[in-house]
Coordinates of C-alpha atoms in Angstrom, one line a residue:
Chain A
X11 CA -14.1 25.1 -9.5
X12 CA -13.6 26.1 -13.3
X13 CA -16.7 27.9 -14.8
X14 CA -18.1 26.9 -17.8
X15 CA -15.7 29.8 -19.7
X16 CA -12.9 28.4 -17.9
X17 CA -13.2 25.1 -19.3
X18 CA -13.9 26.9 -23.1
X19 CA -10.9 29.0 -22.9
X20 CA -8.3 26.4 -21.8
X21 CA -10.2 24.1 -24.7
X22 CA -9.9 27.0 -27.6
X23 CA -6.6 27.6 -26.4
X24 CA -5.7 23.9 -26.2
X25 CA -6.5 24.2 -30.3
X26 CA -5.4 26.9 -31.1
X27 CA -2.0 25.6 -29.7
X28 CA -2.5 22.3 -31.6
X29 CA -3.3 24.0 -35.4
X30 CA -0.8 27.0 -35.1
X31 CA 2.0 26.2 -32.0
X32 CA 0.9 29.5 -30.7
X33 CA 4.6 30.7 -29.9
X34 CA 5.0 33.6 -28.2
X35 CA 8.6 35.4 -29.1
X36 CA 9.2 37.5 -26.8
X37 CA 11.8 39.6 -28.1
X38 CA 12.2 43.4 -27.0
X39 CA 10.1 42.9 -23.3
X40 CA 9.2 40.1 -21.0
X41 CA 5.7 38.4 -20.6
X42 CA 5.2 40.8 -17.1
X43 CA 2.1 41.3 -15.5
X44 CA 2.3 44.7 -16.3
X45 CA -0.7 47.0 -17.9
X46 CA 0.2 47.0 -21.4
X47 CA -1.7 47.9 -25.0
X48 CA -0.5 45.2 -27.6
X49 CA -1.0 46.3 -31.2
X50 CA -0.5 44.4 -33.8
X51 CA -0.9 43.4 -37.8
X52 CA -4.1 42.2 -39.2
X53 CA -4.6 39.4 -41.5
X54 CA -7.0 36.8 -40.1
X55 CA -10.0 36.0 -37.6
X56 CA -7.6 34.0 -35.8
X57 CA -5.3 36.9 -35.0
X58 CA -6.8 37.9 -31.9
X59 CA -7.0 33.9 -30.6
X60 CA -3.6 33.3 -31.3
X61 CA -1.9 36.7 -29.4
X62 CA -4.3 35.2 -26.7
X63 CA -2.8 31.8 -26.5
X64 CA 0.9 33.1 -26.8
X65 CA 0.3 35.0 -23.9
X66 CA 1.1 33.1 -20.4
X67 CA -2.0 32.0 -18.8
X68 CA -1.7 34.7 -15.8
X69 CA -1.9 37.2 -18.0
X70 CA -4.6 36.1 -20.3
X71 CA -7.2 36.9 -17.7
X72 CA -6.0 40.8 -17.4
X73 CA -5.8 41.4 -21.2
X74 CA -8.9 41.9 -23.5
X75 CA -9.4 42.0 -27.4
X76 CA -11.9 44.7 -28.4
X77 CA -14.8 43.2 -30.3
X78 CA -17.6 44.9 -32.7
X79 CA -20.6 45.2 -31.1
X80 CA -23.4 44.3 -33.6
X81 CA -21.6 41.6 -35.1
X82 CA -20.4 39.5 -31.6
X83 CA -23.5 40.5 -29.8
X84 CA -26.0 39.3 -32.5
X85 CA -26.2 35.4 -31.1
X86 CA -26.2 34.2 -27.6
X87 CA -23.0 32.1 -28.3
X88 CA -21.0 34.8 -29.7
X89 CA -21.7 37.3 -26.9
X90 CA -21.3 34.7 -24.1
X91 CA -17.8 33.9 -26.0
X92 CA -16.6 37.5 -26.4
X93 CA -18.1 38.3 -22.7
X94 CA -17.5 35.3 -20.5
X95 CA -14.5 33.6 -22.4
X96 CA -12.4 36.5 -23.5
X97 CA -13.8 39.3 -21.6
X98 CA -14.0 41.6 -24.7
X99 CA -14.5 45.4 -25.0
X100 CA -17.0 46.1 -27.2
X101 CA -17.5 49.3 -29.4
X102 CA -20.0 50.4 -31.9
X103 CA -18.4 50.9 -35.5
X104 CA -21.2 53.4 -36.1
X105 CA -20.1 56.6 -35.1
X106 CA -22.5 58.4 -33.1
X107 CA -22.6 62.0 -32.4
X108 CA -22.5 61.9 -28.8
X109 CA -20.2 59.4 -27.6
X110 CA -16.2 58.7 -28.0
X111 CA -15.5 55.5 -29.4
X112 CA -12.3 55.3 -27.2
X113 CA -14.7 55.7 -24.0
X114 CA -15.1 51.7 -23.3
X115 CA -11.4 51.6 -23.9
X116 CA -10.8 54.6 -21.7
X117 CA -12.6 52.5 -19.2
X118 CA -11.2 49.1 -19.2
X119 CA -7.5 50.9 -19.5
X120 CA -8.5 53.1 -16.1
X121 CA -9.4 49.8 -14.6
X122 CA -6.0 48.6 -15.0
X123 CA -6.6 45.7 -17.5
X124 CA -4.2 45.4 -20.8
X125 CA -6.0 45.5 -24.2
X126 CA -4.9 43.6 -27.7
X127 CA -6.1 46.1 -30.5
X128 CA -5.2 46.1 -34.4
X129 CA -4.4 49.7 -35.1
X130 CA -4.9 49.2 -39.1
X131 CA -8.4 48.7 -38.7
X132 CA -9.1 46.2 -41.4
X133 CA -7.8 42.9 -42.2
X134 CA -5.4 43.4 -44.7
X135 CA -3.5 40.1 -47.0
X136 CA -0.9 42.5 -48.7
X137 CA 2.1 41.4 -46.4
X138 CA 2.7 44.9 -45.0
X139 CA 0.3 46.1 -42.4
X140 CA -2.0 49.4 -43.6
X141 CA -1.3 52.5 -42.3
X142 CA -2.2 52.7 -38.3
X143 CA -5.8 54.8 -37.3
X144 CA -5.8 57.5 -35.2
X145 CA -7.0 55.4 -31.8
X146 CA -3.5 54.5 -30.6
X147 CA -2.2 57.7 -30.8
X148 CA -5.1 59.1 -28.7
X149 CA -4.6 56.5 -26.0
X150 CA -1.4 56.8 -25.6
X151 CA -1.8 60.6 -24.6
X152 CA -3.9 59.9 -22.7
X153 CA -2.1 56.9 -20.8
X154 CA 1.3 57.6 -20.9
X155 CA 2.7 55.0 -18.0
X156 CA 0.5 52.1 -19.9
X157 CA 3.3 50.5 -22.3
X158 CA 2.7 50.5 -25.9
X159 CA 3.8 47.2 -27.2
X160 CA 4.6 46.7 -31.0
X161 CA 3.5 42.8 -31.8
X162 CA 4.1 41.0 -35.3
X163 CA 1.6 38.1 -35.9
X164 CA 3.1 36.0 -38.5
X165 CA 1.7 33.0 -40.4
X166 CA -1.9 33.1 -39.5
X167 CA -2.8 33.7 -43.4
X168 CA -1.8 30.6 -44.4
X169 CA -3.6 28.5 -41.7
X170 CA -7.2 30.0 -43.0
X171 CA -7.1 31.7 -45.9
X172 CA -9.9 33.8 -47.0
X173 CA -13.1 31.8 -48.1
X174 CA -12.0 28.8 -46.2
X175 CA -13.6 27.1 -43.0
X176 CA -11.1 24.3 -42.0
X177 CA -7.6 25.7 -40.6
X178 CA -4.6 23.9 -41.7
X179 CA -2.2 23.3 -39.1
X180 CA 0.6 25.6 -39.6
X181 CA 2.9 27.0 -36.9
X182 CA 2.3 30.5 -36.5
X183 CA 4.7 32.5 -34.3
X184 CA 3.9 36.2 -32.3
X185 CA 6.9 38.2 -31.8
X186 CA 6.5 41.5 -29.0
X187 CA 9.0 43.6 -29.6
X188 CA 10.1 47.0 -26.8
X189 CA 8.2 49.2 -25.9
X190 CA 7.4 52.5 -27.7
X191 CA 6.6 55.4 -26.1
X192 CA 4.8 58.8 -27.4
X193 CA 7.3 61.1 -27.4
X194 CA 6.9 64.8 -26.1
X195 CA 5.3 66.9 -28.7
X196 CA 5.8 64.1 -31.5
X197 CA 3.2 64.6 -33.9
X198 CA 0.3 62.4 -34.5
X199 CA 1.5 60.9 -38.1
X200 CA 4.6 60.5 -36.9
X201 CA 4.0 58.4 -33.5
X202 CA 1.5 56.3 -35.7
X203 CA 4.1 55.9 -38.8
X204 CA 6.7 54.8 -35.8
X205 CA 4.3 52.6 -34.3
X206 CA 3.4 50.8 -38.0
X207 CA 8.0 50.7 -38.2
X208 CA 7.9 49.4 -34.9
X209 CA 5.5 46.4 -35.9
X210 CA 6.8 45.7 -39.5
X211 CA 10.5 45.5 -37.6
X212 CA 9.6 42.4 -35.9
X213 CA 8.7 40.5 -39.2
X214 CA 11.3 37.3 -38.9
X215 CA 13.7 36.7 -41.5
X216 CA 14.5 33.9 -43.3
X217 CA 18.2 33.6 -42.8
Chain B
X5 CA 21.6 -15.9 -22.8
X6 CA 20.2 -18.8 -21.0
X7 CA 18.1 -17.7 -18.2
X8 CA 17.3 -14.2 -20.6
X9 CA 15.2 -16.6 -22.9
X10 CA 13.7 -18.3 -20.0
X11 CA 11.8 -15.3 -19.2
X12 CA 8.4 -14.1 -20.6
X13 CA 8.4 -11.5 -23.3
X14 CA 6.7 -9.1 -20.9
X15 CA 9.6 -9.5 -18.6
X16 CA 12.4 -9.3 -21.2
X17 CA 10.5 -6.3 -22.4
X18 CA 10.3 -4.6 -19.2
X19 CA 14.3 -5.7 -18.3
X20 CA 15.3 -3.8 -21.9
X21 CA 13.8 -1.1 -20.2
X22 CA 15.1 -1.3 -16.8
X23 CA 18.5 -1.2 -18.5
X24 CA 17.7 1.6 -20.7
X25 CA 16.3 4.0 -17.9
X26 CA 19.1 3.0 -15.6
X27 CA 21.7 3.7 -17.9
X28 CA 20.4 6.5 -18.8
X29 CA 20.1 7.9 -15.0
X30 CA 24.1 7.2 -14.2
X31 CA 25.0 9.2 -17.9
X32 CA 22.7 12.2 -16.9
X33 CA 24.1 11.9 -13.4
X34 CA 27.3 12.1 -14.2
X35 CA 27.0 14.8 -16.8
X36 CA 25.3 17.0 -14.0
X37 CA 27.9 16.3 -11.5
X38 CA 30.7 17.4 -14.2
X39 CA 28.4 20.9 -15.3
X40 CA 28.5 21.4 -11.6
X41 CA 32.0 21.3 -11.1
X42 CA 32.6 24.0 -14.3
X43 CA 32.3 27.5 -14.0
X44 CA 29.5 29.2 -15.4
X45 CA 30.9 30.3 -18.6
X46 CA 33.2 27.8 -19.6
X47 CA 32.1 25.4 -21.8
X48 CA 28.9 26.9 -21.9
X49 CA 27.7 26.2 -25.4
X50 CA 28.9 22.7 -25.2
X51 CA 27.2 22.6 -22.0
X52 CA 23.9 23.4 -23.7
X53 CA 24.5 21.1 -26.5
X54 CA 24.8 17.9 -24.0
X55 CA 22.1 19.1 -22.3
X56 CA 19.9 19.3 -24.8
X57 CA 20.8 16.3 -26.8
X58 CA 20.4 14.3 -23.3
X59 CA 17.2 15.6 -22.9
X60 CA 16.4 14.3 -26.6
X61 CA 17.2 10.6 -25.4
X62 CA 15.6 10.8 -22.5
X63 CA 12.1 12.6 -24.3
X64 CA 13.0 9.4 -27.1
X65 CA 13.9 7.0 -24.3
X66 CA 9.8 7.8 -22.7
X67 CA 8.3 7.6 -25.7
X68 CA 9.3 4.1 -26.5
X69 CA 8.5 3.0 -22.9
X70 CA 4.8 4.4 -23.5
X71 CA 4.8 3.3 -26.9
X72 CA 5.3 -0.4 -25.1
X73 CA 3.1 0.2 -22.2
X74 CA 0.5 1.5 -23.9
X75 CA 0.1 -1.4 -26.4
X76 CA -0.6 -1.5 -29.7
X77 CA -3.5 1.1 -30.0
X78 CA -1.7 3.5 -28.3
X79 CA 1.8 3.4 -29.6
X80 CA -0.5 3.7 -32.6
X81 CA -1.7 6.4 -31.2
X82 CA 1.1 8.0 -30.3
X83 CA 3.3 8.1 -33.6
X84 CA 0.3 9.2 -35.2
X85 CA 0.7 12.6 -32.7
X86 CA 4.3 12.3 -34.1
X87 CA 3.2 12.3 -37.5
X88 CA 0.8 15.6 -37.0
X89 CA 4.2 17.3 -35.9
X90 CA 6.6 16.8 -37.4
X91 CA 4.2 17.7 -41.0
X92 CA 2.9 20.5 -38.9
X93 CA 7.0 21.7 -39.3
X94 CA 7.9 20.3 -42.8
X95 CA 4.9 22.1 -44.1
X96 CA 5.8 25.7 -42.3
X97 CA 8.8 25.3 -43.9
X98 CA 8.1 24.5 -47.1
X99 CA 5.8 27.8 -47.9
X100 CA 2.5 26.7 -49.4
X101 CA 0.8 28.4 -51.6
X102 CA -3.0 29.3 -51.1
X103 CA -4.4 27.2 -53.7
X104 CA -3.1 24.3 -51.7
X105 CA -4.9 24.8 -48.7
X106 CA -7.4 21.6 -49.7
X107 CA -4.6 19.2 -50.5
X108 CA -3.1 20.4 -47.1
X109 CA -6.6 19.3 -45.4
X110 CA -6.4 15.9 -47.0
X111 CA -2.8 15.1 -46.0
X112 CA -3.4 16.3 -42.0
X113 CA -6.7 14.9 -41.6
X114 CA -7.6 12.1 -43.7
X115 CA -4.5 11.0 -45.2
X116 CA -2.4 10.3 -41.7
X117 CA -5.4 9.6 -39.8
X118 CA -6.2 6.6 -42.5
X119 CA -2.6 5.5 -42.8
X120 CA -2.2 5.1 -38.9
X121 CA -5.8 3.1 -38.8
X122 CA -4.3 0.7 -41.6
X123 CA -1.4 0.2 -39.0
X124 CA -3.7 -0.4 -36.7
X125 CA -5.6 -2.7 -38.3
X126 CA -2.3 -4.8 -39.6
X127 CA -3.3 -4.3 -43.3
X128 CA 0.0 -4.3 -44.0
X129 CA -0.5 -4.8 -47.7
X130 CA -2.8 -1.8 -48.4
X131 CA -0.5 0.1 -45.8
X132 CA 2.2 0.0 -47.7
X133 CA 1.0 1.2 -51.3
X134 CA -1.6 3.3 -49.7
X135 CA 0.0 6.5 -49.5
X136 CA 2.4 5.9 -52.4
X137 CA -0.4 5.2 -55.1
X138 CA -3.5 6.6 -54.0
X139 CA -2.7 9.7 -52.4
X140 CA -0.3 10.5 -54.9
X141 CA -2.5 10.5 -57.1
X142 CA -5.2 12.1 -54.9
X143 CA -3.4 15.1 -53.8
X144 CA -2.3 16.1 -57.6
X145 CA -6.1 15.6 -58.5
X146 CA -6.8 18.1 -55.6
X147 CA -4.7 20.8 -56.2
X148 CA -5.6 21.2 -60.0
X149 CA -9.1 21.1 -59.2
X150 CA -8.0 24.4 -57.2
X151 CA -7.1 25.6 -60.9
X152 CA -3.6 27.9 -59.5
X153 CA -1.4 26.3 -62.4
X154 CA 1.4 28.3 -61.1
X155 CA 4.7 25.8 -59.8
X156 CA 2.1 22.9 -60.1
X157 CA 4.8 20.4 -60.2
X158 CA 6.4 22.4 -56.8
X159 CA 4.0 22.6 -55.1
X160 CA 2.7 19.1 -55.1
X161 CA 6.3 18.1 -54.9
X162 CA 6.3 20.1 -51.4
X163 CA 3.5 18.3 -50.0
X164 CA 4.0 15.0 -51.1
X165 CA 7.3 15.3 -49.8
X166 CA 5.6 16.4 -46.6
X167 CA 3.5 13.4 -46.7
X168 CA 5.9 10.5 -47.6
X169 CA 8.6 11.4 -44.7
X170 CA 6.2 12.5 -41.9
X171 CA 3.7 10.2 -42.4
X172 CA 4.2 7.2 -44.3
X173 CA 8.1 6.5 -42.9
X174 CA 6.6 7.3 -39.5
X175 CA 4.4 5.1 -39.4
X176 CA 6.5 2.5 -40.0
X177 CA 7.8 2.2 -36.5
X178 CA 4.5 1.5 -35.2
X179 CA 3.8 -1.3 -37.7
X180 CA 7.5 -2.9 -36.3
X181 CA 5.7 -3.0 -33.6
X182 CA 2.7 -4.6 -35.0
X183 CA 4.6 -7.1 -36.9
X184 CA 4.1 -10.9 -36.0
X185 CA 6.9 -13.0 -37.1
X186 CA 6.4 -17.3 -35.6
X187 CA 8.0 -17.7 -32.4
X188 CA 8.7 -14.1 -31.9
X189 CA 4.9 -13.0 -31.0
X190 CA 4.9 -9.6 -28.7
X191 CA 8.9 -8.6 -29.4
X192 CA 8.2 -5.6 -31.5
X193 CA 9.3 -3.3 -29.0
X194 CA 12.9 -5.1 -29.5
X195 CA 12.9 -4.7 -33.2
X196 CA 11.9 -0.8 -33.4
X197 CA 14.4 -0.5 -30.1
X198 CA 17.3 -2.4 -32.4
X199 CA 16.2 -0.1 -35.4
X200 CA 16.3 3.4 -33.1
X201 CA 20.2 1.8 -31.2
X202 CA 21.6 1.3 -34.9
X203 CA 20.4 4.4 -36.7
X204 CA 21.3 6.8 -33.6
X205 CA 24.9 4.8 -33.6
X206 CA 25.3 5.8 -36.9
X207 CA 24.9 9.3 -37.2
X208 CA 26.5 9.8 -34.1
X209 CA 30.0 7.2 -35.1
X210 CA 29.4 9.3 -38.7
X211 CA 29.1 13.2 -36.9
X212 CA 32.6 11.9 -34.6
X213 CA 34.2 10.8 -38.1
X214 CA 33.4 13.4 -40.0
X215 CA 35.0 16.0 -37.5
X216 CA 38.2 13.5 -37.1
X217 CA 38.7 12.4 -40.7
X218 CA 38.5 16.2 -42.1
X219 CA 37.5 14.9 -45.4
X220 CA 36.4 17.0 -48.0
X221 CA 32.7 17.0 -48.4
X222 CA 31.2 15.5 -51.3
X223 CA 28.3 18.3 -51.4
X224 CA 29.8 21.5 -49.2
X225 CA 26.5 23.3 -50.1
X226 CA 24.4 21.5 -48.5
X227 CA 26.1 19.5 -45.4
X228 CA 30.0 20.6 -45.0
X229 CA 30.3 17.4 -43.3
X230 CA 29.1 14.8 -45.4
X231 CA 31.9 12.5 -46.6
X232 CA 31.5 9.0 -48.2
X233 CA 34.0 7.4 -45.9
X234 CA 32.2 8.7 -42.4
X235 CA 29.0 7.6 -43.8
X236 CA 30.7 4.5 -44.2
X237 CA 32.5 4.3 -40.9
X238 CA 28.4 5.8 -39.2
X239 CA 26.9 2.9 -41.1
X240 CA 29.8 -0.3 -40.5
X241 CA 29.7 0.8 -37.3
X242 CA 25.8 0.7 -36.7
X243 CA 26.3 -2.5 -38.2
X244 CA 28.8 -4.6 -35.7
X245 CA 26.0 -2.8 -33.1
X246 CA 23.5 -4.6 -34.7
X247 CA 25.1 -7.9 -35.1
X248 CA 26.3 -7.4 -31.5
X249 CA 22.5 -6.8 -30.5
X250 CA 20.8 -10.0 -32.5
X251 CA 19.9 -11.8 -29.8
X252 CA 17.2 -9.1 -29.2
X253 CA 15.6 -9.9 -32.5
X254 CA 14.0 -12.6 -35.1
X255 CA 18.0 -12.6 -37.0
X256 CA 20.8 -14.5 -36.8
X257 CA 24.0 -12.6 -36.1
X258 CA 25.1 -12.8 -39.7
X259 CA 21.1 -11.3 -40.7
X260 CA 21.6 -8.8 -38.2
X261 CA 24.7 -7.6 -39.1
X262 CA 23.2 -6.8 -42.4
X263 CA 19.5 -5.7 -41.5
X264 CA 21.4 -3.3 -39.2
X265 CA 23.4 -2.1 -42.0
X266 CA 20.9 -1.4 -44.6
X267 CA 18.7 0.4 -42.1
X268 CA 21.4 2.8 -40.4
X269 CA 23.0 3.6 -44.1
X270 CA 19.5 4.7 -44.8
X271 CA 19.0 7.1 -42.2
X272 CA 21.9 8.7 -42.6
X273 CA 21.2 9.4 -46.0
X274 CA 18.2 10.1 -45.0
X275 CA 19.1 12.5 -42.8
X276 CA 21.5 14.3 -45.2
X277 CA 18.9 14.5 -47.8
X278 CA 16.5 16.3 -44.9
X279 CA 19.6 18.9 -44.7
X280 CA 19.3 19.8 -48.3
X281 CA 15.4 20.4 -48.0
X282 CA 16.4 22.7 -44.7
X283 CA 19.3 24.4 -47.4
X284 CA 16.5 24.8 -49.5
X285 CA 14.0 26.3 -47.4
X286 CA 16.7 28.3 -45.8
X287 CA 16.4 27.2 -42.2
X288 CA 19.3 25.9 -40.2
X289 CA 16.5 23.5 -38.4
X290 CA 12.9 22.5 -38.7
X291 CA 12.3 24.4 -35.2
X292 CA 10.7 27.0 -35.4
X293 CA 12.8 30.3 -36.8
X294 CA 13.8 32.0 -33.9
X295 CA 14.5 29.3 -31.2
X296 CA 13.3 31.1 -28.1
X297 CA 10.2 29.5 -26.4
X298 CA 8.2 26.4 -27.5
X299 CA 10.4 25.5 -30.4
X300 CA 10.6 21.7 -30.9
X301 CA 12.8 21.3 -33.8
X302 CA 11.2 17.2 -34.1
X303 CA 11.4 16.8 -37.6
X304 CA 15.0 17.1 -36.5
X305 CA 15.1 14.4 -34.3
X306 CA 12.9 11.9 -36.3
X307 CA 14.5 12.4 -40.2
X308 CA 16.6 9.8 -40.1
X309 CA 14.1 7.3 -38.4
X310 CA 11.4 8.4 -40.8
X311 CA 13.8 7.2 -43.6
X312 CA 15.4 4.2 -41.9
X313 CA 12.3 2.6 -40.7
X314 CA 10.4 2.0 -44.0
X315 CA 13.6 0.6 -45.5
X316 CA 14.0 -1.8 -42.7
X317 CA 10.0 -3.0 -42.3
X318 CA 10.4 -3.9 -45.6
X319 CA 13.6 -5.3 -46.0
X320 CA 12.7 -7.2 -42.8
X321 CA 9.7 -8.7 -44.3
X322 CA 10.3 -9.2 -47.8
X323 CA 13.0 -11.6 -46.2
X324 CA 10.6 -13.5 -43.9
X325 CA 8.3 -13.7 -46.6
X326 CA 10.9 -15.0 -48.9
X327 CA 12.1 -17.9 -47.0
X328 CA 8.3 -18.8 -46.2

C-alpha cells in the first residue's frame, strides 16, 4: 500500500509535470540506476522539484536534494516534506567548529544513494550560473567511482519569478550532460571552473 | 442513404466511428506489415515520419471518440486540457517578459477556464465577444499596472496572440459540438468530424501539391512551400470532400461544398501564419527544443483547427440565423 509520502510525491510530481512539462534531456548519459551526484544551476525554489520529476520514477527514490536545516525543519509540514517525501539531507549553514559540513553528505554518498546539489550556493537570476563552491570538488576526491553529472535547468525563472506566489505554466526542460571526472592532480579551481563549463555547455540554443 | 437515416443519432454516431477506427486499423496494419518487410535503414526517416504522423491520427482519432462518449461536459472538458497545452507551448515560445507574469495568470487560469464554462453553458453570444473585447482589454490593463513600459505593445501582442489561437479558436470545436440546429439535435460530433476530414484534406492535398507543382513561394522566408495555387488546389480539394460528405451534416451538397471551403482555406492560412510566429520565435516546431523525450509538439497539430474552427462556427451560424 502507498504511504501517505507516496501519495504526496506522485501528487507534487503530478504538478509539477502539469505547470513546467518536467522534461528530462538526457543528453551526454542515460537515466541508469547508477550512484551519481547531479549538480546543477540555480535560479528558483522549484529547481530541486523539477530535476526530481525529470528523473524516472525508479530512480527518484535513490536520489536526494540536500536541504537547510533551520529553515525546512522549523514546521512540522516542511520537515515531514523534506524527510518523508523527498528524503533530504540536511546540513547546518552555520559553520561550527567541530563538524564537516560535507559529513551528512559523506554519509548518504557511503550509503550508496545519488544526491542533487547546486554547487553555486545561492540562487542566482543573472543567466550564467556563479562560480561553483568548494563542496564538489571535495566530494569528488573523496568518491571517485560516484559519477559527477553536469545538469542545466532551464526555464524555471520564468514560471515563478521572484516575489511571486502563483507559477505560470511554462515548459521547463533539464538537460544531463556526460559525466565529468576529477582528473589526477587537477587543481581545485580548475575542476570547479570545468565543472561550472560543463553546466553552462548544456544551455540549449535557439537555432 | 435510406436505412443510414433510419437509425438513431447514437447509432449513426457510433457507425462514424466504427468506420473511422476500422479504417484506421487496416492503414496502420498495412503500414506495419510494409516497415517489416524493409530493412532497417532504408527508408528510415520516412519510416519515422509515417509513424509518427499515424500515431497523430490515431491520438486525434481517440480524442474525438471520447470527446463523443463523454458528452458534452466532458468534451468540454477535454479541449479545455487542449487549450492549457497548447498555451502552455505558444507561451514558452514566445519569451515573456517578467512584468508579464500577472497577465500570464489571467490568461491560464481565469481567462480559459471562463471561456470553456461559457461553452458549457451554451452562451454562445457572450462566448463569442468574451475573449475578443473583455480580455483584450483586461490583459493590456494588467500589464501596465505592472508599470515595465518596455515593448508594451509586444508583449501584449505575444499573449493575446497566445490567447486568441489556443483558447478562443479551440474552443470552438467544443461549442460545434454544443450547437443545436432543428432537426439535427445530438449530430455535433458529425459537424466537428466534417470540420477536422476537410481541414486535414487540405493541408495534406496542399503539402502533396506544393512538392509536385514546384512553384515558387510567395513568402520563402517564412514557409518555402507556400504557393497560392497549392493552397488553392489543398482548399478546392477539401471542398468536393466536403460536398462529398453533406449528408453527415445540417447542409445541402451545394452549402457544404462551400462551408467546407471557407473553413479548410482558413486553416491552411492558418497554419502558414503559425509558421511565421515559429520563424519568428526561431523554432522549427512548438515541441519542445530539443525533441528527445516528452516533447508534444501539439500546437502543431491543432494550428490549423484552432483557425478553421472559429471561422466555420460562425459562418455556420450566421447562416442558420440568417435564414431564420
Amino acid at each position: 500500500m502507498a504511504s501517505k509520502a507516496d501519495l504526496m510525491g506522485l501528487l507534487l510530481t503530478a504538478l509539477v509535470r502539469l505547470i513546467t512539462g518536467a522534461q528530462g534531456h538526457w543528453k551526454g548519459c542515460p537515466p541508469k540506476a547508477e550512484q551519481r551526484i547531479y549538480f546543477a544551476n540555480h535560479q528558483s525554489h522549484l529547481d530541486w522539484m523539477l530535476i526530481w520529476a525529470a528523473l524516472p520514477s525508479d530512480l527518484r527514490a535513490t536520489t536526494r536534494p540536500i536541504a537547510a536545516r533551520d529553515y525546512w525543519t522549523s514546521s512540522k509540514f516542511k520537515a515531514w516534506l523534506t524527510r518523508e517525501v523527498f528524503h533530504a539531507v540536511y546540513v547546518s549553514r552555520q559553520r561550527s567548529e567541530d563538524q564537516d559540513p560535507l559529513e551528512p553528505l559523506v554519509e548518504v554518498l557511503d550509503a550508496g544513494d545519488s544526491l542533487v546539489i547546486f554547487p553555486e550556493g545561492t540562487r542566482s537570476n543573472k543567466g550564467l550560473p556563479q562560480p561553483f563552491k568548494t563542496g564538489l570538488y571535495h566530494l569528488a576526491e573523496q568518491f571517485p567511482n560516484v559519477q559527477l553529472i553536469p545538469a542545466w535547468i532551464d526555464n524555471v525563472n520564468r514560471v515563478m519569478p521572484k516575489g511571486e506566489v502563483v507559477p505560470v505554466p511554462i515548459l521547463c526542460t533539464v538537460t544531463f550532460g556526460a559525466p565529468i571526472q576529477l582528473e589526477p592532480g587537477e587543481d581545485k579551481r580548475a575542476f570547479l571552473e570545468r565543472a561550472r563549463e560543463a553546466v553552462v555547455a548544456l544551455r540549449p540554443h535557439l537555432s | 442513404m435510406g436505412h443510414l437515416r433510419a437509425l438513431t443519432v447514437d447509432q449513426q454516431v457510433g457507425l462514424l466511428f466504427v468506420i473511422l477506427f476500422g479504417a484506421l486499423i487496416v492503414v496502420s496494419a498495412i503500414s506495419g506489415l510494409v516497415m517489416l518487410r524493409r530493412s532497417e535503414e532504408e527508408g528510415s526517416s520516412r519510416h519515422i515520419r509515417v509513424k509518427a504522423e499515424l500515431r497523430a491520427i490515431w491520438a486525434g482519432a481517440i480524442v474525438f471518440w471520447l470527446a463523443w462518449v463523454s458528452g458534452a461536459l466532458g468534451a468540454t472538458l477535454l479541449f479545455a486540457v487542449f487549450s492549457f497545452f497548447a498555451l502552455r507551448e505558444f507561451i514558452t515560445i514566445a519569451h515573456t517578459r517578467r512584468s508579464d507574469h500577472r497577465s500570464l495568470i489571467l490568461s491560464f487560469f481565469i481567462v480559459l477556464p471562463a471561456q470553456y464554462l461559457l461553452v458549457g453553458f451554451r452562451t454562445f453570444d457572450l462566448f463569442t465577444v468574451f475573449i475578443p473585447v473583455y480580455v483584450f482589454i483586461a490583459i493590456p490593463v494588467i500589464s501596465a499596472l505592472a508599470g515595465d513600459p518596455e515593448r508594451f505593445l509586444e508583449r501584449n501582442a505575444k499573449i493575446q496572440w497566445g490567447v486568441m489561437v489556443c483558447v478562443y479558436g479551440l474552443s470552438h470545436a467544443p461549442a460545434l459540438l454544443l450547437l443545436e440546429f432543428k432537426n439535427y439535435e445530438g449530430r455535433g460530433a458529425f459537424l466537428v468530424f466534417f470540420l477536422v476530414v476537410v481541414v486535414a484534406t487540405a493541408q495534406r492535398t496542399q503539402e502533396g501539391a506544393s512538392r509536385w507543382l514546384r512553384r515558387r513561394p510567395v513568402a520563402r522566408h517564412i514557409d518555402r512551400s507556400f504557393s497560392y495555387r497549392a493552397w488553392a488546389i489543398g482548399a478546392t480539394t477539401a471542398a468536393i470532400v466536403g460536398a462529398a460528405l453533406y449528408w453527415t451534416t445540417p447542409f445541402k451538397a451545394g452549402q457544404a461544398l462551400v462551408m467546407a471551403f471557407i473553413a479548410a482555406g482558413a486553416g491552411s492560412f492558418g497554419e502558414f501564419v503559425m509558421k511565421a510566429l515559429k520563424k519568428d520565435a526561431g523554432v522549427p516546431s512548438w515541441g519542445n527544443r530539443s525533441a528527445i523525450t516528452g516533447a508534444v509538439g501539439l500546437l502543431d497539430r491543432v494550428a490549423p483547427l484552432c483557425f478553421a474552427a472559429p471561422v466555420f462556427f460562425h459562418s455556420v451560424r450566421w447562416y442558420f440565423q440568417f435564414r431564420g
